[in-house]
Amino acid sequence: MANTVIIGAQWGDEGKGKIVDLMSEHSDVIVRFQGGNNAGHTISVAGKKTILHLIPSGILHPQALCLIGNGVVLDPQVFLEEVDALVSNGVDASSKRLGISYKTHLILPYHKALDAARESARSKDKIGTTGRGIGPCYEDKASRIGLRAGDLARPELVKAKVERALSEKNILFTHLYQREPMDAAKIADELLSLAPRLLPYLKNVEEEVSRAKMAGKKILFEGAQGTHLDIDHGTYPFVTSSNTVASNAATGSGVGADVLDTITGIVKAYTTRVGEGAFPTELFDSQGAFLQKNGHEFGATTGRPRRCGWLDCVILRASARLNGLTEIALTKLDVLRGLEKLKICTAYKYQGQEISYPPQGEGTLGEVTPCYEELPGFDEDISGIRTFNALPANVRRYVERVEELVGVHIAYISVGCDRDATIVR
Ligand code: GDP
Ligand code: IMO
Ligand code: MG
């Protein structure tokens, strides 16, 4: 059976949570492979919403084993809060079906403090991070001074590592950012007080995934953020601090790349972005306001309003290439209802030339002008439709045109936030 990687093809919030939940019904193992609680994945079942930041979006399906891979950065407090919230809603979030890799790096209070201090010091040059300490935690991983989940069993190591990390960071806090120094012993003690609850969740994730692969079980890899927030391939420096592209599903869960069969790119039927950075098709008029209102475009993590704009097939073409997309799930198509015309960006004008891929070089995406094609809109309520052929002609035309422009088959069409509001083609 085919294993599937789910990734965001735009700037995040494409509806990955919904599609992972949907596909989890027929999956045995679901693995988160990068990012942390900067993510906010919303699942809606029979009108009941569940928002997950760290725990894989397959958790509502009792048969699924949910794993957090080595590529994730995990805030221990947030993880436990999420477990408690699920349990209070009657979901089994025990270590029988939920695991964290020994190699997963931990987000500590000084990562969050550094994230906040940097952002406020950058002032108008800020990245617009979620403030969850994601960047500083990945920095410590790359600097080889990070704490990993497996360290929790060794109190002396935890204390030494926290002390070591703070010996540098306190100089930044006090000298550069004019903040109070942080207390290493207190931070280590607080972390160690959570260890008894966290340790049972530790698993050899790479072995679990490999065993599932050998047994012919179906594995679903859940990405966070989106392709254009990728640390290498996104709109640097306005990106997150991990690789969000599909190939990182292998690295971030500790398996060989041969396990990745189907690569599903989640594409919102228009574009949104939270935080700073270039956004060629952004709308500043009543149409942008329409998308924000009808699409309820407010961040699930920080509550910030999401910037909205037309669908951009140039960035989608790049996503198809960077991820090796084998199919697309097109979400939030219902939100476009009521717009008289639907615009699709087919190419950019850049330095007097028409280009079909984003230009290379920092800041260059901010210098392009989008070239649009206009399609007729639709007025019908499509949220109850469950087959492609039953969709109004103008809706089918939009879907087929996107497919043509991006060059990837649209296999799923989502017409409402609920699990059931999906057309499988
Ligand atoms: P993710 O980060 O990619 O998982 O996406 P988010 O959960 O942050 O944002 C997507 C939002 O759109 C959530 O509130 C979903 O419930 C909602 N959503 C997903 N698919 C659809 C859809 O087809 N139509 C509508 N109206 N809402 C959707
Ligand atoms: P999901 O998984 C949308 C954005 C932030 C900021 C940049 C860097 O829900 O799609 P960070 O805190 O990661 O250092 O912030 O990345 N960002 C997201 N935007 N959806 C997300 O996740 C995001 N995670 C991070 O807004 O611009
Ligand atoms: Mg989100």
Short mmCIF file of C-alpha atoms and ligand atoms in Angstrom, two decimals:
data_model
loop_
_atom_site.label_atom_id
_atom_site.label_comp_id
_atom_site.label_asym_id
_atom_site.label_seq_id
_atom_site.Cartn_x
_atom_site.Cartn_y
_atom_site.Cartn_z
CA MET A 1 0.00 0.00 0.00
CA ALA A 2 1.23 3.47 -0.83
CA ASN A 3 2.71 5.68 1.87
CA THR A 4 1.88 9.34 1.59
CA VAL A 5 3.60 12.61 2.46
CA ILE A 6 1.33 15.59 3.08
CA ILE A 7 2.95 18.99 2.67
CA GLY A 8 1.75 22.57 2.35
CA ALA A 9 2.38 23.95 -1.13
CA GLN A 10 2.02 27.66 -0.27
CA TRP A 11 2.83 29.59 2.92
CA GLY A 12 1.11 27.32 5.42
CA ASP A 13 -2.49 26.95 6.64
CA GLU A 14 -3.56 25.22 3.44
CA GLY A 15 -5.69 22.71 5.32
CA LYS A 16 -3.07 20.00 5.96
CA GLY A 17 -4.74 19.02 9.25
CA LYS A 18 -8.07 18.34 7.57
CA ILE A 19 -6.53 16.17 4.83
CA VAL A 20 -4.24 14.26 7.23
CA ASP A 21 -7.26 13.50 9.42
CA LEU A 22 -9.22 12.37 6.36
CA MET A 23 -6.45 10.09 5.12
CA SER A 24 -5.71 8.74 8.58
CA GLU A 25 -8.81 6.59 8.45
CA HIS A 26 -6.90 4.30 6.10
CA SER A 27 -3.44 4.73 7.65
CA ASP A 28 -1.64 2.75 10.33
CA VAL A 29 1.09 5.18 11.33
CA ILE A 30 1.10 9.00 11.17
CA VAL A 31 4.42 10.81 11.66
CA ARG A 32 5.07 14.55 12.12
CA PHE A 33 8.55 15.15 10.70
CA GLN A 34 9.45 18.84 11.15
CA GLY A 35 8.41 22.13 12.73
CA GLY A 36 6.96 22.51 16.17
CA ASN A 37 4.07 24.31 17.79
CA ASN A 38 4.40 27.13 15.30
CA ALA A 39 1.97 24.89 13.41
CA GLY A 40 -1.77 24.98 14.00
CA HIS A 41 -3.67 22.16 12.31
CA THR A 42 -7.44 22.30 12.56
CA ILE A 43 -9.64 19.24 12.25
CA SER A 44 -13.40 19.45 12.13
CA VAL A 45 -15.58 16.39 12.63
CA ALA A 46 -19.36 16.74 12.69
CA GLY A 47 -18.95 20.40 13.60
CA LYS A 48 -16.52 19.75 16.48
CA LYS A 49 -13.14 21.45 16.09
CA THR A 50 -9.81 20.13 17.34
CA ILE A 51 -6.69 22.26 16.96
CA LEU A 52 -3.36 20.45 17.12
CA HIS A 53 0.06 22.07 17.25
CA LEU A 54 2.36 19.10 17.85
CA ILE A 55 0.43 15.87 18.01
CA PRO A 56 -0.16 14.31 14.58
CA SER A 57 -3.56 15.02 13.03
CA GLY A 58 -4.35 11.30 12.88
CA ILE A 59 -4.95 11.12 16.64
CA LEU A 60 -8.76 11.12 16.32
CA HIS A 61 -8.61 7.74 14.55
CA PRO A 62 -8.18 5.15 17.30
CA GLN A 63 -6.33 2.60 15.16
CA ALA A 64 -3.56 5.04 14.20
CA LEU A 65 -0.16 5.07 15.86
CA CYS A 66 0.92 8.73 16.04
CA LEU A 67 4.62 9.56 16.17
CA ILE A 68 6.66 12.74 16.56
CA GLY A 69 9.88 12.37 14.61
CA ASN A 70 13.44 13.52 15.22
CA GLY A 71 12.95 16.46 12.84
CA VAL A 72 10.36 18.10 15.10
CA VAL A 73 11.20 20.63 17.85
CA LEU A 74 8.98 19.90 20.84
CA ASP A 75 7.86 22.21 23.62
CA PRO A 76 7.32 19.74 26.50
CA GLN A 77 4.72 21.89 28.25
CA VAL A 78 2.69 22.38 25.05
CA PHE A 79 2.84 18.66 24.28
CA LEU A 80 1.42 17.77 27.71
CA GLU A 81 -1.28 20.43 27.47
CA GLU A 82 -2.30 19.02 24.12
CA VAL A 83 -2.42 15.49 25.55
CA ASP A 84 -4.60 16.73 28.44
CA ALA A 85 -6.97 18.55 26.09
CA LEU A 86 -7.39 15.43 23.95
CA VAL A 87 -7.97 13.20 26.97
CA SER A 88 -10.59 15.57 28.35
CA ASN A 89 -12.37 15.20 25.01
CA GLY A 90 -12.35 11.43 25.31
CA VAL A 91 -9.45 10.80 22.89
CA ASP A 92 -6.87 8.16 23.79
CA ALA A 93 -3.58 10.08 23.86
CA SER A 94 -1.71 7.50 25.93
CA SER A 95 1.79 6.25 25.16
CA LYS A 96 0.19 3.11 23.70
CA ARG A 97 -0.55 5.08 20.54
CA LEU A 98 1.49 8.25 20.77
CA GLY A 99 5.27 8.51 20.77
CA ILE A 100 8.15 10.99 20.66
CA SER A 101 11.54 10.16 19.17
CA TYR A 102 14.49 10.06 21.59
CA LYS A 103 16.19 12.37 19.12
CA THR A 104 13.51 15.10 19.05
CA HIS A 105 14.95 18.42 20.19
CA LEU A 106 13.26 20.25 23.06
CA ILE A 107 12.16 23.87 23.08
CA LEU A 108 13.09 25.52 26.38
CA PRO A 109 12.04 28.87 27.88
CA TYR A 110 15.25 30.56 26.73
CA HIS A 111 14.44 29.71 23.09
CA LYS A 112 11.12 31.51 23.39
CA ALA A 113 12.74 34.46 25.18
CA LEU A 114 15.41 34.74 22.48
CA ASP A 115 12.80 34.52 19.70
CA ALA A 116 10.88 37.39 21.33
CA ALA A 117 13.98 39.50 22.07
CA ARG A 118 15.24 39.20 18.51
CA GLU A 119 11.90 40.02 16.96
CA SER A 120 11.44 43.12 19.07
CA ALA A 121 15.04 44.24 18.39
CA ARG A 122 14.52 43.82 14.63
CA SER A 123 11.46 46.02 14.94
CA LYS A 124 10.38 46.90 11.37
CA ASP A 125 12.68 44.21 9.89
CA LYS A 126 11.03 41.52 11.96
CA ILE A 127 10.24 38.09 10.46
CA GLY A 128 6.85 37.92 12.14
CA THR A 129 7.62 34.60 13.83
CA THR A 130 5.05 32.79 15.94
CA GLY A 131 7.23 33.50 18.99
CA ARG A 132 7.34 29.82 19.93
CA GLY A 133 11.14 29.57 20.06
CA ILE A 134 11.35 27.53 16.86
CA GLY A 135 14.36 29.27 15.27
CA PRO A 136 16.51 29.38 18.42
CA CYS A 137 15.80 25.69 19.13
CA TYR A 138 16.90 24.62 15.63
CA GLU A 139 19.96 26.88 16.07
CA ASP A 140 20.98 24.97 19.18
CA LYS A 141 20.47 21.71 17.31
CA ALA A 142 22.80 22.90 14.54
CA SER A 143 25.26 24.28 17.11
CA ARG A 144 25.29 20.87 18.81
CA ILE A 145 24.22 22.22 22.19
CA GLY A 146 20.53 21.21 22.06
CA LEU A 147 18.62 19.09 24.57
CA ARG A 148 16.86 16.06 23.15
CA ALA A 149 13.88 14.17 24.49
CA GLY A 150 16.10 11.18 25.32
CA ASP A 151 18.14 13.38 27.68
CA LEU A 152 15.18 13.59 30.06
CA ALA A 153 16.20 10.27 31.62
CA ARG A 154 19.53 11.78 32.68
CA PRO A 155 19.05 14.69 35.12
CA GLU A 156 22.75 15.50 35.38
CA LEU A 157 23.04 15.82 31.61
CA VAL A 158 19.94 18.05 31.47
CA LYS A 159 21.40 20.37 34.12
CA ALA A 160 24.79 20.55 32.42
CA LYS A 161 23.28 21.22 28.99
CA VAL A 162 20.92 23.95 30.22
CA GLU A 163 23.80 25.60 32.06
CA ARG A 164 26.00 25.44 28.99
CA ALA A 165 23.30 26.86 26.69
CA LEU A 166 22.55 29.70 29.10
CA SER A 167 26.21 30.60 29.63
CA GLU A 168 26.08 32.00 26.09
CA LYS A 169 22.48 33.14 25.93
CA ASN A 170 22.57 35.09 29.19
CA ILE A 171 25.29 37.27 27.69
CA LEU A 172 22.95 38.04 24.80
CA PHE A 173 20.01 38.66 27.13
CA THR A 174 21.87 41.02 29.44
CA HIS A 175 24.34 42.75 27.10
CA LEU A 176 22.61 42.87 23.74
CA TYR A 177 18.92 42.77 24.55
CA GLN A 178 18.90 44.48 27.99
CA ARG A 179 16.89 41.68 29.57
CA GLU A 180 17.18 39.78 32.82
CA PRO A 181 19.43 36.69 32.77
CA MET A 182 17.64 33.34 33.03
CA ASP A 183 18.22 30.88 35.87
CA ALA A 184 19.67 27.58 34.62
CA ALA A 185 18.87 25.56 37.76
CA LYS A 186 15.25 26.69 37.75
CA ILE A 187 14.78 25.86 34.07
CA ALA A 188 16.41 22.44 34.45
CA ASP A 189 14.28 21.66 37.54
CA GLU A 190 11.07 22.68 35.78
CA LEU A 191 11.92 20.53 32.79
CA LEU A 192 12.86 17.57 34.97
CA SER A 193 9.58 17.88 36.87
CA LEU A 194 7.82 17.07 33.55
CA ALA A 195 10.07 14.09 32.83
CA PRO A 196 7.94 11.45 34.63
CA ARG A 197 5.02 12.27 32.33
CA LEU A 198 7.11 12.59 29.17
CA LEU A 199 9.42 9.58 29.47
CA PRO A 200 6.72 6.94 28.80
CA TYR A 201 6.13 8.58 25.41
CA LEU A 202 9.73 8.09 24.22
CA LYS A 203 9.94 5.65 21.35
CA ASN A 204 12.46 4.47 18.83
CA VAL A 205 10.51 6.20 16.09
CA GLU A 206 12.79 5.22 13.23
CA GLU A 207 12.43 1.56 14.19
CA GLU A 208 8.63 1.86 14.55
CA VAL A 209 8.35 3.40 11.09
CA SER A 210 10.71 0.88 9.58
CA ARG A 211 8.78 -2.02 11.15
CA ALA A 212 5.54 -0.63 9.78
CA LYS A 213 7.15 -0.36 6.34
CA MET A 214 8.35 -4.00 6.46
CA ALA A 215 4.91 -5.18 7.52
CA GLY A 216 3.35 -3.40 4.51
CA LYS A 217 1.44 -1.00 6.73
CA LYS A 218 0.37 2.39 5.47
CA ILE A 219 2.40 5.33 6.73
CA LEU A 220 1.33 8.96 6.49
CA PHE A 221 3.92 11.70 6.93
CA GLU A 222 2.48 14.99 8.15
CA GLY A 223 4.28 18.17 7.20
CA ALA A 224 3.85 21.56 8.83
CA GLN A 225 4.15 25.11 7.44
CA GLY A 226 4.49 25.33 3.66
CA THR A 227 6.99 24.98 0.84
CA HIS A 228 7.62 28.72 0.55
CA LEU A 229 8.46 28.88 4.26
CA ASP A 230 11.20 26.25 3.77
CA ILE A 231 14.54 27.34 5.25
CA ASP A 232 16.36 26.65 1.95
CA HIS A 233 13.71 27.06 -0.73
CA GLY A 234 11.33 29.59 0.80
CA THR A 235 11.31 33.39 0.70
CA TYR A 236 14.47 33.65 2.83
CA PRO A 237 14.87 35.25 5.35
CA PHE A 238 11.09 35.33 5.82
CA VAL A 239 10.87 31.60 6.40
CA THR A 240 10.69 29.12 9.24
CA SER A 241 13.78 27.27 10.47
CA SER A 242 13.24 23.79 9.05
CA ASN A 243 12.93 22.09 5.68
CA THR A 244 9.24 21.87 4.95
CA VAL A 245 9.57 20.05 1.61
CA ALA A 246 8.50 16.44 1.19
CA SER A 247 11.95 14.89 1.06
CA ASN A 248 12.52 15.94 4.68
CA ALA A 249 9.80 13.45 5.65
CA ALA A 250 12.48 10.76 5.39
CA THR A 251 15.20 12.63 7.31
CA GLY A 252 12.78 13.95 9.89
CA SER A 253 11.45 10.53 10.80
CA GLY A 254 14.61 8.49 10.37
CA VAL A 255 13.68 6.31 7.40
CA GLY A 256 15.05 5.83 3.94
CA ALA A 257 13.59 7.93 1.14
CA ASP A 258 12.33 4.76 -0.61
CA VAL A 259 9.40 4.79 1.82
CA LEU A 260 7.92 7.94 0.26
CA ASP A 261 5.43 6.92 -2.43
CA THR A 262 2.67 9.48 -2.95
CA ILE A 263 3.47 13.16 -2.40
CA THR A 264 0.29 15.15 -1.83
CA GLY A 265 0.56 18.92 -1.94
CA ILE A 266 -2.17 20.76 -0.08
CA VAL A 267 -3.20 23.85 -2.02
CA LYS A 268 -5.70 26.42 -0.80
CA ALA A 269 -7.92 27.65 -3.67
CA TYR A 270 -6.50 31.14 -3.04
CA THR A 271 -3.35 32.25 -1.19
CA THR A 272 -2.73 33.31 2.41
CA ARG A 273 0.34 34.22 4.39
CA VAL A 274 0.95 35.06 8.08
CA GLY A 275 3.95 37.13 9.11
CA GLU A 276 6.22 39.22 6.90
CA GLY A 277 7.69 38.51 3.46
CA ALA A 278 6.88 38.80 -0.25
CA PHE A 279 3.41 37.87 -1.46
CA PRO A 280 2.95 38.84 -5.14
CA THR A 281 -0.81 38.19 -5.40
CA GLU A 282 -1.75 39.82 -2.09
CA LEU A 283 -5.00 41.80 -2.19
CA PHE A 284 -5.45 45.02 -0.25
CA ASP A 285 -9.00 45.69 -1.44
CA SER A 286 -12.51 44.44 -0.72
CA GLN A 287 -11.76 41.12 -2.44
CA GLY A 288 -8.94 40.44 0.01
CA ALA A 289 -11.29 41.33 2.86
CA PHE A 290 -13.89 38.97 1.34
CA LEU A 291 -11.44 36.04 1.37
CA GLN A 292 -10.33 36.82 4.91
CA LYS A 293 -13.90 37.00 6.20
CA ASN A 294 -15.40 34.07 4.29
CA GLY A 295 -12.33 31.89 4.79
CA HIS A 296 -12.07 32.79 8.51
CA GLU A 297 -8.43 33.58 7.83
CA PHE A 298 -7.14 34.11 11.33
CA GLY A 299 -4.16 32.06 12.56
CA ALA A 300 -4.90 28.94 14.61
CA THR A 301 -1.66 29.46 16.57
CA THR A 302 -1.35 33.20 17.15
CA GLY A 303 -4.79 34.49 16.12
CA ARG A 304 -3.14 36.95 13.73
CA PRO A 305 -5.16 37.89 10.63
CA ARG A 306 -3.80 36.09 7.57
CA ARG A 307 -2.93 38.18 4.52
CA CYS A 308 -5.06 37.04 1.56
CA GLY A 309 -4.70 37.05 -2.22
CA TRP A 310 -5.41 35.25 -5.48
CA LEU A 311 -4.12 31.80 -6.29
CA ASP A 312 -0.52 31.95 -7.49
CA CYS A 313 0.35 29.17 -9.95
CA VAL A 314 3.96 30.34 -10.24
CA ILE A 315 4.72 29.46 -6.65
CA LEU A 316 2.67 26.27 -7.07
CA ARG A 317 4.75 25.21 -10.07
CA ALA A 318 7.86 25.68 -7.94
CA SER A 319 6.21 23.63 -5.17
CA ALA A 320 5.40 20.84 -7.61
CA ARG A 321 9.05 20.70 -8.59
CA LEU A 322 10.61 21.13 -5.14
CA ASN A 323 8.43 18.44 -3.56
CA GLY A 324 7.94 16.12 -6.53
CA LEU A 325 4.18 16.40 -6.09
CA THR A 326 2.29 13.41 -7.43
CA GLU A 327 -1.13 14.88 -6.61
CA ILE A 328 -2.84 17.92 -5.14
CA ALA A 329 -5.63 18.32 -2.60
CA LEU A 330 -7.35 21.63 -3.37
CA THR A 331 -8.99 23.08 -0.26
CA LYS A 332 -11.41 25.87 0.64
CA LEU A 333 -12.90 26.02 -2.84
CA ASP A 334 -16.26 26.86 -1.22
CA VAL A 335 -14.78 30.14 0.08
CA LEU A 336 -14.64 31.57 -3.46
CA ARG A 337 -18.43 31.43 -3.76
CA GLY A 338 -19.92 34.84 -4.53
CA LEU A 339 -16.93 36.38 -6.29
CA GLU A 340 -17.91 37.55 -9.75
CA LYS A 341 -14.48 36.90 -11.29
CA LEU A 342 -11.74 34.53 -10.15
CA LYS A 343 -8.20 35.57 -10.93
CA ILE A 344 -5.31 33.13 -11.25
CA CYS A 345 -1.71 34.25 -11.45
CA THR A 346 -0.17 32.37 -14.38
CA ALA A 347 3.25 34.08 -14.63
CA TYR A 348 5.25 37.05 -13.33
CA LYS A 349 6.68 40.10 -15.01
CA TYR A 350 10.23 40.52 -13.74
CA GLN A 351 12.80 42.98 -15.08
CA GLY A 352 10.79 43.42 -18.28
CA GLN A 353 10.41 39.69 -18.95
CA GLU A 354 7.66 37.18 -18.37
CA ILE A 355 8.81 34.31 -16.15
CA SER A 356 6.99 31.14 -15.10
CA TYR A 357 9.07 30.33 -11.98
CA PRO A 358 9.93 32.53 -9.00
CA PRO A 359 13.14 34.52 -9.58
CA GLN A 360 16.25 33.48 -7.60
CA GLY A 361 17.95 35.82 -5.16
CA GLU A 362 16.93 37.34 -1.84
CA GLY A 363 14.06 39.80 -2.05
CA THR A 364 13.44 39.26 -5.77
CA LEU A 365 9.96 37.80 -5.27
CA GLY A 366 9.00 41.19 -3.87
CA GLU A 367 9.92 42.79 -7.22
CA VAL A 368 7.64 40.80 -9.53
CA THR A 369 4.27 41.84 -10.94
CA PRO A 370 1.73 39.03 -11.27
CA CYS A 371 0.16 38.29 -14.68
CA TYR A 372 -3.46 37.26 -14.23
CA GLU A 373 -5.98 35.23 -16.13
CA GLU A 374 -9.65 35.82 -15.30
CA LEU A 375 -12.22 33.09 -15.00
CA PRO A 376 -15.94 33.47 -14.28
CA GLY A 377 -16.94 32.99 -10.63
CA PHE A 378 -19.83 30.98 -9.16
CA ASP A 379 -22.76 31.64 -6.85
CA GLU A 380 -23.91 28.13 -6.00
CA ASP A 381 -23.46 26.52 -2.58
CA ILE A 382 -21.01 23.69 -3.31
CA SER A 383 -20.44 22.56 0.27
CA GLY A 384 -22.83 19.63 -0.01
CA ILE A 385 -21.48 18.31 -3.33
CA ARG A 386 -19.53 15.04 -3.20
CA THR A 387 -18.69 14.27 -6.84
CA PHE A 388 -16.65 16.27 -9.29
CA ASN A 389 -19.22 16.08 -12.07
CA ALA A 390 -21.92 17.51 -9.82
CA LEU A 391 -19.92 20.75 -9.37
CA PRO A 392 -21.13 23.78 -11.33
CA ALA A 393 -19.37 24.21 -14.70
CA ASN A 394 -17.47 27.34 -13.61
CA VAL A 395 -16.08 25.52 -10.57
CA ARG A 396 -14.92 22.58 -12.67
CA ARG A 397 -13.34 25.02 -15.08
CA TYR A 398 -11.36 26.68 -12.28
CA VAL A 399 -10.14 23.32 -10.94
CA GLU A 400 -9.17 22.05 -14.39
CA ARG A 401 -7.33 25.27 -15.23
CA VAL A 402 -5.30 25.09 -12.02
CA GLU A 403 -4.46 21.49 -12.79
CA GLU A 404 -3.29 22.52 -16.25
CA LEU A 405 -1.22 25.47 -15.04
CA VAL A 406 0.52 23.53 -12.27
CA GLY A 407 0.80 20.26 -14.17
CA VAL A 408 -0.31 18.05 -11.27
CA HIS A 409 -3.54 16.03 -10.91
CA ILE A 410 -6.01 17.41 -8.37
CA ALA A 411 -7.09 14.24 -6.60
CA TYR A 412 -9.06 15.77 -3.71
CA ILE A 413 -11.29 18.82 -3.55
CA SER A 414 -12.31 20.17 -0.18
CA VAL A 415 -15.57 22.14 -0.07
CA GLY A 416 -15.97 22.71 3.67
CA CYS A 417 -14.00 22.39 6.90
CA ASP A 418 -15.70 19.17 7.95
CA ARG A 419 -14.00 15.82 7.34
CA ASP A 420 -16.89 14.73 5.13
CA ALA A 421 -16.95 17.85 2.96
CA THR A 422 -14.50 16.36 0.49
CA ILE A 423 -14.66 15.21 -3.12
CA VAL A 424 -12.34 12.31 -3.98
CA ARG A 425 -11.80 12.28 -7.70
P1 GDP B 1 -3.12 23.71 8.25
O1 GDP B 1 -2.19 24.48 9.11
O2 GDP B 1 -2.60 23.52 6.86
O3 GDP B 1 -3.56 22.42 8.87
O4 GDP B 1 -4.42 24.62 8.07
P2 GDP B 1 -5.19 25.37 9.27
O5 GDP B 1 -5.93 24.35 10.05
O6 GDP B 1 -4.28 26.27 10.00
O7 GDP B 1 -6.17 26.31 8.45
C1 GDP B 1 -7.12 25.81 7.58
C2 GDP B 1 -8.51 26.26 8.07
O8 GDP B 1 -9.45 26.08 7.04
C3 GDP B 1 -9.03 25.45 9.24
O9 GDP B 1 -9.79 26.29 10.06
C4 GDP B 1 -9.90 24.39 8.59
O10 GDP B 1 -10.95 23.94 9.43
C5 GDP B 1 -10.46 25.16 7.43
N1 GDP B 1 -10.72 24.36 6.21
C6 GDP B 1 -10.04 23.31 5.71
N2 GDP B 1 -10.56 22.92 4.54
C7 GDP B 1 -11.62 23.74 4.30
C8 GDP B 1 -12.53 23.86 3.21
O11 GDP B 1 -12.50 23.14 2.22
N3 GDP B 1 -13.47 24.85 3.31
C9 GDP B 1 -13.54 25.69 4.37
N4 GDP B 1 -14.49 26.62 4.37
N5 GDP B 1 -12.70 25.59 5.40
C10 GDP B 1 -11.72 24.65 5.36
P1 IMO B 2 0.96 25.46 9.73
O1 IMO B 2 1.59 24.12 9.94
C1 IMO B 2 1.52 29.64 8.59
C2 IMO B 2 5.36 31.50 9.69
C3 IMO B 2 5.31 32.60 10.72
C4 IMO B 2 6.47 33.45 10.23
C5 IMO B 2 7.49 32.40 9.79
C6 IMO B 2 8.55 32.07 10.82
O2 IMO B 2 -0.21 25.73 10.59
O3 IMO B 2 0.70 25.69 8.27
P2 IMO B 2 8.50 30.66 13.08
O4 IMO B 2 7.70 30.83 14.33
O5 IMO B 2 8.30 29.35 12.41
O6 IMO B 2 9.95 30.98 13.26
O7 IMO B 2 7.93 31.80 12.08
O8 IMO B 2 6.74 31.23 9.50
N1 IMO B 2 4.72 30.21 10.12
C7 IMO B 2 3.54 29.78 9.67
N2 IMO B 2 2.62 30.36 8.86
N3 IMO B 2 1.30 28.40 9.07
C8 IMO B 2 2.21 27.78 9.86
O9 IMO B 2 2.09 26.50 10.22
C9 IMO B 2 3.38 28.50 10.23
N4 IMO B 2 4.44 28.22 11.01
C10 IMO B 2 5.26 29.27 10.92
O10 IMO B 2 4.09 33.31 10.65
O11 IMO B 2 6.10 34.18 9.09
MG MG B 3 -2.20 26.19 10.33
#
